[in-house]
C-alpha positions as protocol buffer text, in pm:
chain_id: "A"
residue {
  index: 1
  type: MET
  ca { x: 1120 y: 3429 z: -8573 }
}
residue {
  index: 2
  type: ILE
  ca { x: 1254 y: 3704 z: -8476 }
}
residue {
  index: 3
  type: ILE
  ca { x: 1512 y: 3813 z: -8344 }
}
residue {
  index: 4
  type: GLU
  ca { x: 1702 y: 4049 z: -8168 }
}
residue {
  index: 5
  type: THR
  ca { x: 2067 y: 4220 z: -8143 }
}
residue {
  index: 6
  type: ASN
  ca { x: 2235 y: 4525 z: -8022 }
}
residue {
  index: 7
  type: SER
  ca { x: 2584 y: 4531 z: -8192 }
}
residue {
  index: 8
  type: ALA
  ca { x: 2731 y: 4415 z: -8496 }
}
residue {
  index: 9
  type: ARG
  ca { x: 2888 y: 4151 z: -8409 }
}
residue {
  index: 10
  type: GLU
  ca { x: 2526 y: 4021 z: -8253 }
}
residue {
  index: 11
  type: THR
  ca { x: 2383 y: 4057 z: -8597 }
}
residue {
  index: 12
  type: PHE
  ca { x: 2709 y: 3838 z: -8752 }
}
residue {
  index: 13
  type: VAL
  ca { x: 2730 y: 3572 z: -8545 }
}
residue {
  index: 14
  type: LEU
  ca { x: 2297 y: 3518 z: -8632 }
}
residue {
  index: 15
  type: GLY
  ca { x: 2449 y: 3544 z: -8985 }
}
residue {
  index: 16
  type: GLU
  ca { x: 2742 y: 3274 z: -8912 }
}
residue {
  index: 17
  type: LYS
  ca { x: 2487 y: 3069 z: -8728 }
}
residue {
  index: 18
  type: ILE
  ca { x: 2218 y: 3052 z: -9027 }
}
residue {
  index: 19
  type: GLY
  ca { x: 2587 y: 3011 z: -9237 }
}
residue {
  index: 20
  type: LYS
  ca { x: 2676 y: 2698 z: -9046 }
}
residue {
  index: 21
  type: SER
  ca { x: 2329 y: 2576 z: -9100 }
}
residue {
  index: 22
  type: ALA
  ca { x: 2311 y: 2628 z: -9431 }
}
residue {
  index: 23
  type: LEU
  ca { x: 2194 y: 2345 z: -9725 }
}
residue {
  index: 24
  type: PRO
  ca { x: 2255 y: 2344 z: -10061 }
}
residue {
  index: 25
  type: GLY
  ca { x: 2002 y: 2515 z: -10287 }
}
residue {
  index: 26
  type: GLN
  ca { x: 1847 y: 2760 z: -10013 }
}
residue {
  index: 27
  type: ILE
  ca { x: 1778 y: 3102 z: -10125 }
}
residue {
  index: 28
  type: TYR
  ca { x: 1739 y: 3382 z: -9883 }
}
residue {
  index: 29
  type: THR
  ca { x: 1635 y: 3746 z: -9960 }
}
residue {
  index: 30
  type: LEU
  ca { x: 1765 y: 4022 z: -9778 }
}
residue {
  index: 31
  type: SER
  ca { x: 1601 y: 4334 z: -9687 }
}
residue {
  index: 32
  type: GLY
  ca { x: 1624 y: 4654 z: -9516 }
}
residue {
  index: 33
  type: ASP
  ca { x: 1797 y: 5013 z: -9560 }
}
residue {
  index: 34
  type: LEU
  ca { x: 2069 y: 5103 z: -9611 }
}
residue {
  index: 35
  type: GLY
  ca { x: 2343 y: 5152 z: -9298 }
}
residue {
  index: 36
  type: VAL
  ca { x: 2126 y: 4843 z: -9122 }
}
residue {
  index: 37
  type: GLY
  ca { x: 2361 y: 4585 z: -9156 }
}
residue {
  index: 38
  type: LYS
  ca { x: 2287 y: 4389 z: -9457 }
}
residue {
  index: 39
  type: THR
  ca { x: 2660 y: 4285 z: -9549 }
}
residue {
  index: 40
  type: VAL
  ca { x: 2743 y: 4219 z: -9186 }
}
residue {
  index: 41
  type: PHE
  ca { x: 2496 y: 3911 z: -9179 }
}
residue {
  index: 42
  type: THR
  ca { x: 2570 y: 3857 z: -9469 }
}
residue {
  index: 43
  type: GLN
  ca { x: 2977 y: 3849 z: -9373 }
}
residue {
  index: 44
  type: GLY
  ca { x: 2843 y: 3598 z: -9130 }
}
residue {
  index: 45
  type: VAL
  ca { x: 2686 y: 3372 z: -9326 }
}
residue {
  index: 46
  type: ALA
  ca { x: 3010 y: 3355 z: -9513 }
}
residue {
  index: 47
  type: LYS
  ca { x: 3189 y: 3236 z: -9224 }
}
residue {
  index: 48
  type: GLY
  ca { x: 2963 y: 3022 z: -9083 }
}
residue {
  index: 49
  type: ILE
  ca { x: 3027 y: 2781 z: -9439 }
}
residue {
  index: 50
  type: GLY
  ca { x: 3343 y: 2832 z: -9431 }
}
residue {
  index: 51
  type: ILE
  ca { x: 3475 y: 3139 z: -9701 }
}
residue {
  index: 52
  type: THR
  ca { x: 3713 y: 3319 z: -9551 }
}
residue {
  index: 53
  type: GLU
  ca { x: 3802 y: 3568 z: -9808 }
}
residue {
  index: 54
  type: PRO
  ca { x: 3660 y: 3918 z: -9760 }
}
residue {
  index: 55
  type: VAL
  ca { x: 3291 y: 3933 z: -9839 }
}
residue {
  index: 56
  type: SER
  ca { x: 3167 y: 4237 z: -9985 }
}
residue {
  index: 57
  type: SER
  ca { x: 2817 y: 4349 z: -10126 }
}
residue {
  index: 58
  type: PRO
  ca { x: 2834 y: 4330 z: -10487 }
}
residue {
  index: 59
  type: THR
  ca { x: 2703 y: 4686 z: -10598 }
}
residue {
  index: 60
  type: PHE
  ca { x: 2794 y: 4723 z: -10961 }
}
residue {
  index: 61
  type: THR
  ca { x: 2863 y: 4332 z: -11037 }
}
residue {
  index: 62
  type: ILE
  ca { x: 2511 y: 4241 z: -10919 }
}
residue {
  index: 63
  type: VAL
  ca { x: 2648 y: 3838 z: -10805 }
}
residue {
  index: 64
  type: GLN
  ca { x: 2974 y: 3763 z: -10612 }
}
residue {
  index: 65
  type: GLU
  ca { x: 3048 y: 3402 z: -10611 }
}
residue {
  index: 66
  type: TYR
  ca { x: 3263 y: 3236 z: -10328 }
}
residue {
  index: 67
  type: GLU
  ca { x: 3381 y: 2878 z: -10401 }
}
residue {
  index: 68
  type: GLU
  ca { x: 3613 y: 2842 z: -10111 }
}
residue {
  index: 69
  type: GLY
  ca { x: 3365 y: 2707 z: -9857 }
}
residue {
  index: 70
  type: ARG
  ca { x: 3169 y: 2403 z: -9764 }
}
residue {
  index: 71
  type: MET
  ca { x: 2972 y: 2442 z: -10082 }
}
residue {
  index: 72
  type: PRO
  ca { x: 2924 y: 2755 z: -10337 }
}
residue {
  index: 73
  type: PHE
  ca { x: 2809 y: 3139 z: -10168 }
}
residue {
  index: 74
  type: TYR
  ca { x: 2670 y: 3353 z: -10414 }
}
residue {
  index: 75
  type: HIS
  ca { x: 2553 y: 3715 z: -10330 }
}
residue {
  index: 76
  type: PHE
  ca { x: 2400 y: 3910 z: -10511 }
}
residue {
  index: 77
  type: ASP
  ca { x: 2274 y: 4291 z: -10481 }
}
residue {
  index: 78
  type: VAL
  ca { x: 2050 y: 4396 z: -10765 }
}
residue {
  index: 79
  type: TYR
  ca { x: 2002 y: 4711 z: -10617 }
}
residue {
  index: 80
  type: ARG
  ca { x: 2136 y: 4881 z: -10948 }
}
residue {
  index: 81
  type: ILE
  ca { x: 1971 y: 4617 z: -11196 }
}
residue {
  index: 82
  type: GLY
  ca { x: 1728 y: 4754 z: -11408 }
}
residue {
  index: 83
  type: ASP
  ca { x: 1472 y: 4472 z: -11532 }
}
residue {
  index: 84
  type: ILE
  ca { x: 1506 y: 4126 z: -11516 }
}
residue {
  index: 85
  type: GLU
  ca { x: 1614 y: 4071 z: -11834 }
}
residue {
  index: 86
  type: GLU
  ca { x: 1955 y: 4163 z: -11671 }
}
residue {
  index: 87
  type: MET
  ca { x: 1910 y: 3863 z: -11444 }
}
residue {
  index: 88
  type: GLU
  ca { x: 1779 y: 3621 z: -11736 }
}
residue {
  index: 89
  type: GLU
  ca { x: 2153 y: 3745 z: -11897 }
}
residue {
  index: 90
  type: ILE
  ca { x: 2375 y: 3608 z: -11550 }
}
residue {
  index: 91
  type: GLY
  ca { x: 2210 y: 3308 z: -11603 }
}
residue {
  index: 92
  type: TYR
  ca { x: 2021 y: 3319 z: -11261 }
}
residue {
  index: 93
  type: ASP
  ca { x: 1843 y: 3041 z: -11292 }
}
residue {
  index: 94
  type: ASP
  ca { x: 2197 y: 2845 z: -11284 }
}
residue {
  index: 95
  type: TYR
  ca { x: 2247 y: 2949 z: -10942 }
}
residue {
  index: 96
  type: PHE
  ca { x: 1884 y: 2980 z: -10800 }
}
residue {
  index: 97
  type: PHE
  ca { x: 1894 y: 2625 z: -10884 }
}
residue {
  index: 98
  type: GLY
  ca { x: 2207 y: 2519 z: -10813 }
}
residue {
  index: 99
  type: GLU
  ca { x: 2448 y: 2319 z: -10571 }
}
residue {
  index: 100
  type: GLY
  ca { x: 2510 y: 2643 z: -10327 }
}
residue {
  index: 101
  type: ILE
  ca { x: 2293 y: 2875 z: -10154 }
}
residue {
  index: 102
  type: CYS
  ca { x: 2207 y: 3259 z: -10258 }
}
residue {
  index: 103
  type: LEU
  ca { x: 2162 y: 3502 z: -10095 }
}
residue {
  index: 104
  type: ILE
  ca { x: 2032 y: 3815 z: -10282 }
}
residue {
  index: 105
  type: GLU
  ca { x: 1980 y: 4175 z: -10108 }
}
residue {
  index: 106
  type: TRP
  ca { x: 1674 y: 4376 z: -10246 }
}
residue {
  index: 107
  type: ALA
  ca { x: 1446 y: 4107 z: -10352 }
}
residue {
  index: 108
  type: GLU
  ca { x: 1194 y: 4252 z: -10362 }
}
residue {
  index: 109
  type: LEU
  ca { x: 1316 y: 4404 z: -10719 }
}
residue {
  index: 110
  type: ILE
  ca { x: 1265 y: 4032 z: -10885 }
}
residue {
  index: 111
  type: ARG
  ca { x: 1055 y: 3908 z: -10675 }
}
residue {
  index: 112
  type: GLU
  ca { x: 865 y: 3749 z: -11003 }
}
residue {
  index: 113
  type: ILE
  ca { x: 1149 y: 3535 z: -11100 }
}
residue {
  index: 114
  type: LEU
  ca { x: 1208 y: 3424 z: -10730 }
}
residue {
  index: 115
  type: PRO
  ca { x: 1087 y: 3113 z: -10607 }
}
residue {
  index: 116
  type: LYS
  ca { x: 791 y: 3049 z: -10380 }
}
residue {
  index: 117
  type: ASN
  ca { x: 1043 y: 2795 z: -10130 }
}
residue {
  index: 118
  type: ARG
  ca { x: 1302 y: 3117 z: -9965 }
}
residue {
  index: 119
  type: ILE
  ca { x: 1369 y: 3257 z: -9612 }
}
residue {
  index: 120
  type: ALA
  ca { x: 1317 y: 3574 z: -9593 }
}
residue {
  index: 121
  type: VAL
  ca { x: 1523 y: 3804 z: -9370 }
}
residue {
  index: 122
  type: THR
  ca { x: 1423 y: 4149 z: -9308 }
}
residue {
  index: 123
  type: ILE
  ca { x: 1712 y: 4358 z: -9071 }
}
residue {
  index: 124
  type: GLU
  ca { x: 1556 y: 4678 z: -8911 }
}
residue {
  index: 125
  type: LYS
  ca { x: 1645 y: 4992 z: -8684 }
}
residue {
  index: 126
  type: GLU
  ca { x: 1474 y: 5131 z: -8415 }
}
residue {
  index: 127
  type: PRO
  ca { x: 1659 y: 5423 z: -8311 }
}
residue {
  index: 128
  type: GLU
  ca { x: 1426 y: 5494 z: -8027 }
}
residue {
  index: 129
  type: LYS
  ca { x: 1609 y: 5146 z: -7872 }
}
residue {
  index: 130
  type: GLY
  ca { x: 1984 y: 5214 z: -7925 }
}
residue {
  index: 131
  type: PHE
  ca { x: 2197 y: 5314 z: -8228 }
}
residue {
  index: 132
  type: ASP
  ca { x: 2303 y: 4961 z: -8280 }
}
residue {
  index: 133
  type: TYR
  ca { x: 1968 y: 4801 z: -8243 }
}
residue {
  index: 134
  type: ARG
  ca { x: 1838 y: 4602 z: -8546 }
}
residue {
  index: 135
  type: ARG
  ca { x: 1543 y: 4362 z: -8494 }
}
residue {
  index: 136
  type: ILE
  ca { x: 1589 y: 4065 z: -8752 }
}
residue {
  index: 137
  type: THR
  ca { x: 1281 y: 3901 z: -8877 }
}
residue {
  index: 138
  type: ILE
  ca { x: 1317 y: 3520 z: -9042 }
}
residue {
  index: 139
  type: GLU
  ca { x: 1028 y: 3350 z: -9240 }
}
residue {
  index: 140
  type: GLY
  ca { x: 1026 y: 3014 z: -9418 }
}
residue {
  index: 141
  type: LEU
  ca { x: 1380 y: 2832 z: -9203 }
}
residue {
  index: 142
  type: ASP
  ca { x: 1217 y: 2534 z: -9049 }
}
residue {
  index: 143
  type: GLY
  ca { x: 1364 y: 2492 z: -8747 }
}
residue {
  index: 144
  type: ALA
  ca { x: 1470 y: 2810 z: -8703 }
}
residue {
  index: 145
  type: GLU
  ca { x: 1451 y: 2811 z: -8342 }
}
residue {
  index: 146
  type: HIS
  ca { x: 1683 y: 2473 z: -8264 }
}
residue {
  index: 147
  type: ILE
  ca { x: 1954 y: 2609 z: -8569 }
}
residue {
  index: 148
  type: LEU
  ca { x: 1973 y: 2961 z: -8390 }
}
residue {
  index: 149
  type: GLY
  ca { x: 1980 y: 2807 z: -7990 }
}
residue {
  index: 150
  type: LYS
  ca { x: 1640 y: 2936 z: -7945 }
}
residue {
  index: 151
  type: GLY
  ca { x: 1390 y: 2735 z: -7714 }
}
residue {
  index: 152
  type: GLU
  ca { x: 1655 y: 2471 z: -7646 }
}
């Protein structure tokens, strides 16, 4: 499914809709260049889960845990990861197979340890369509049209 947004607010709201329908155990991979809106999307997901504290990219800590919502939310940023052993050291499988949801930025860097059953979100800019335009591709989210209010 491809969704087009034309503002940071629309990208946030899309994330919020996904967060409201998120289920324990889901893993979302989030891909896109620097500055495309991955953090804005993630903030929307967090709000949809019920998290009210500020959410920022955990670039220097690999994972940020949020426990206040209707389920735990684990936000990974693996951009600076050196090798898979670092993921093993933080106990990634406890997060991946736990009771919350995981959102992983730069997931392509840890592809070999990702479960096959995951939801891939790719955010892309197209400058010719405007500064705030984003094309967001979501793969692996069953019933996405219904969840996101498309095709009702």
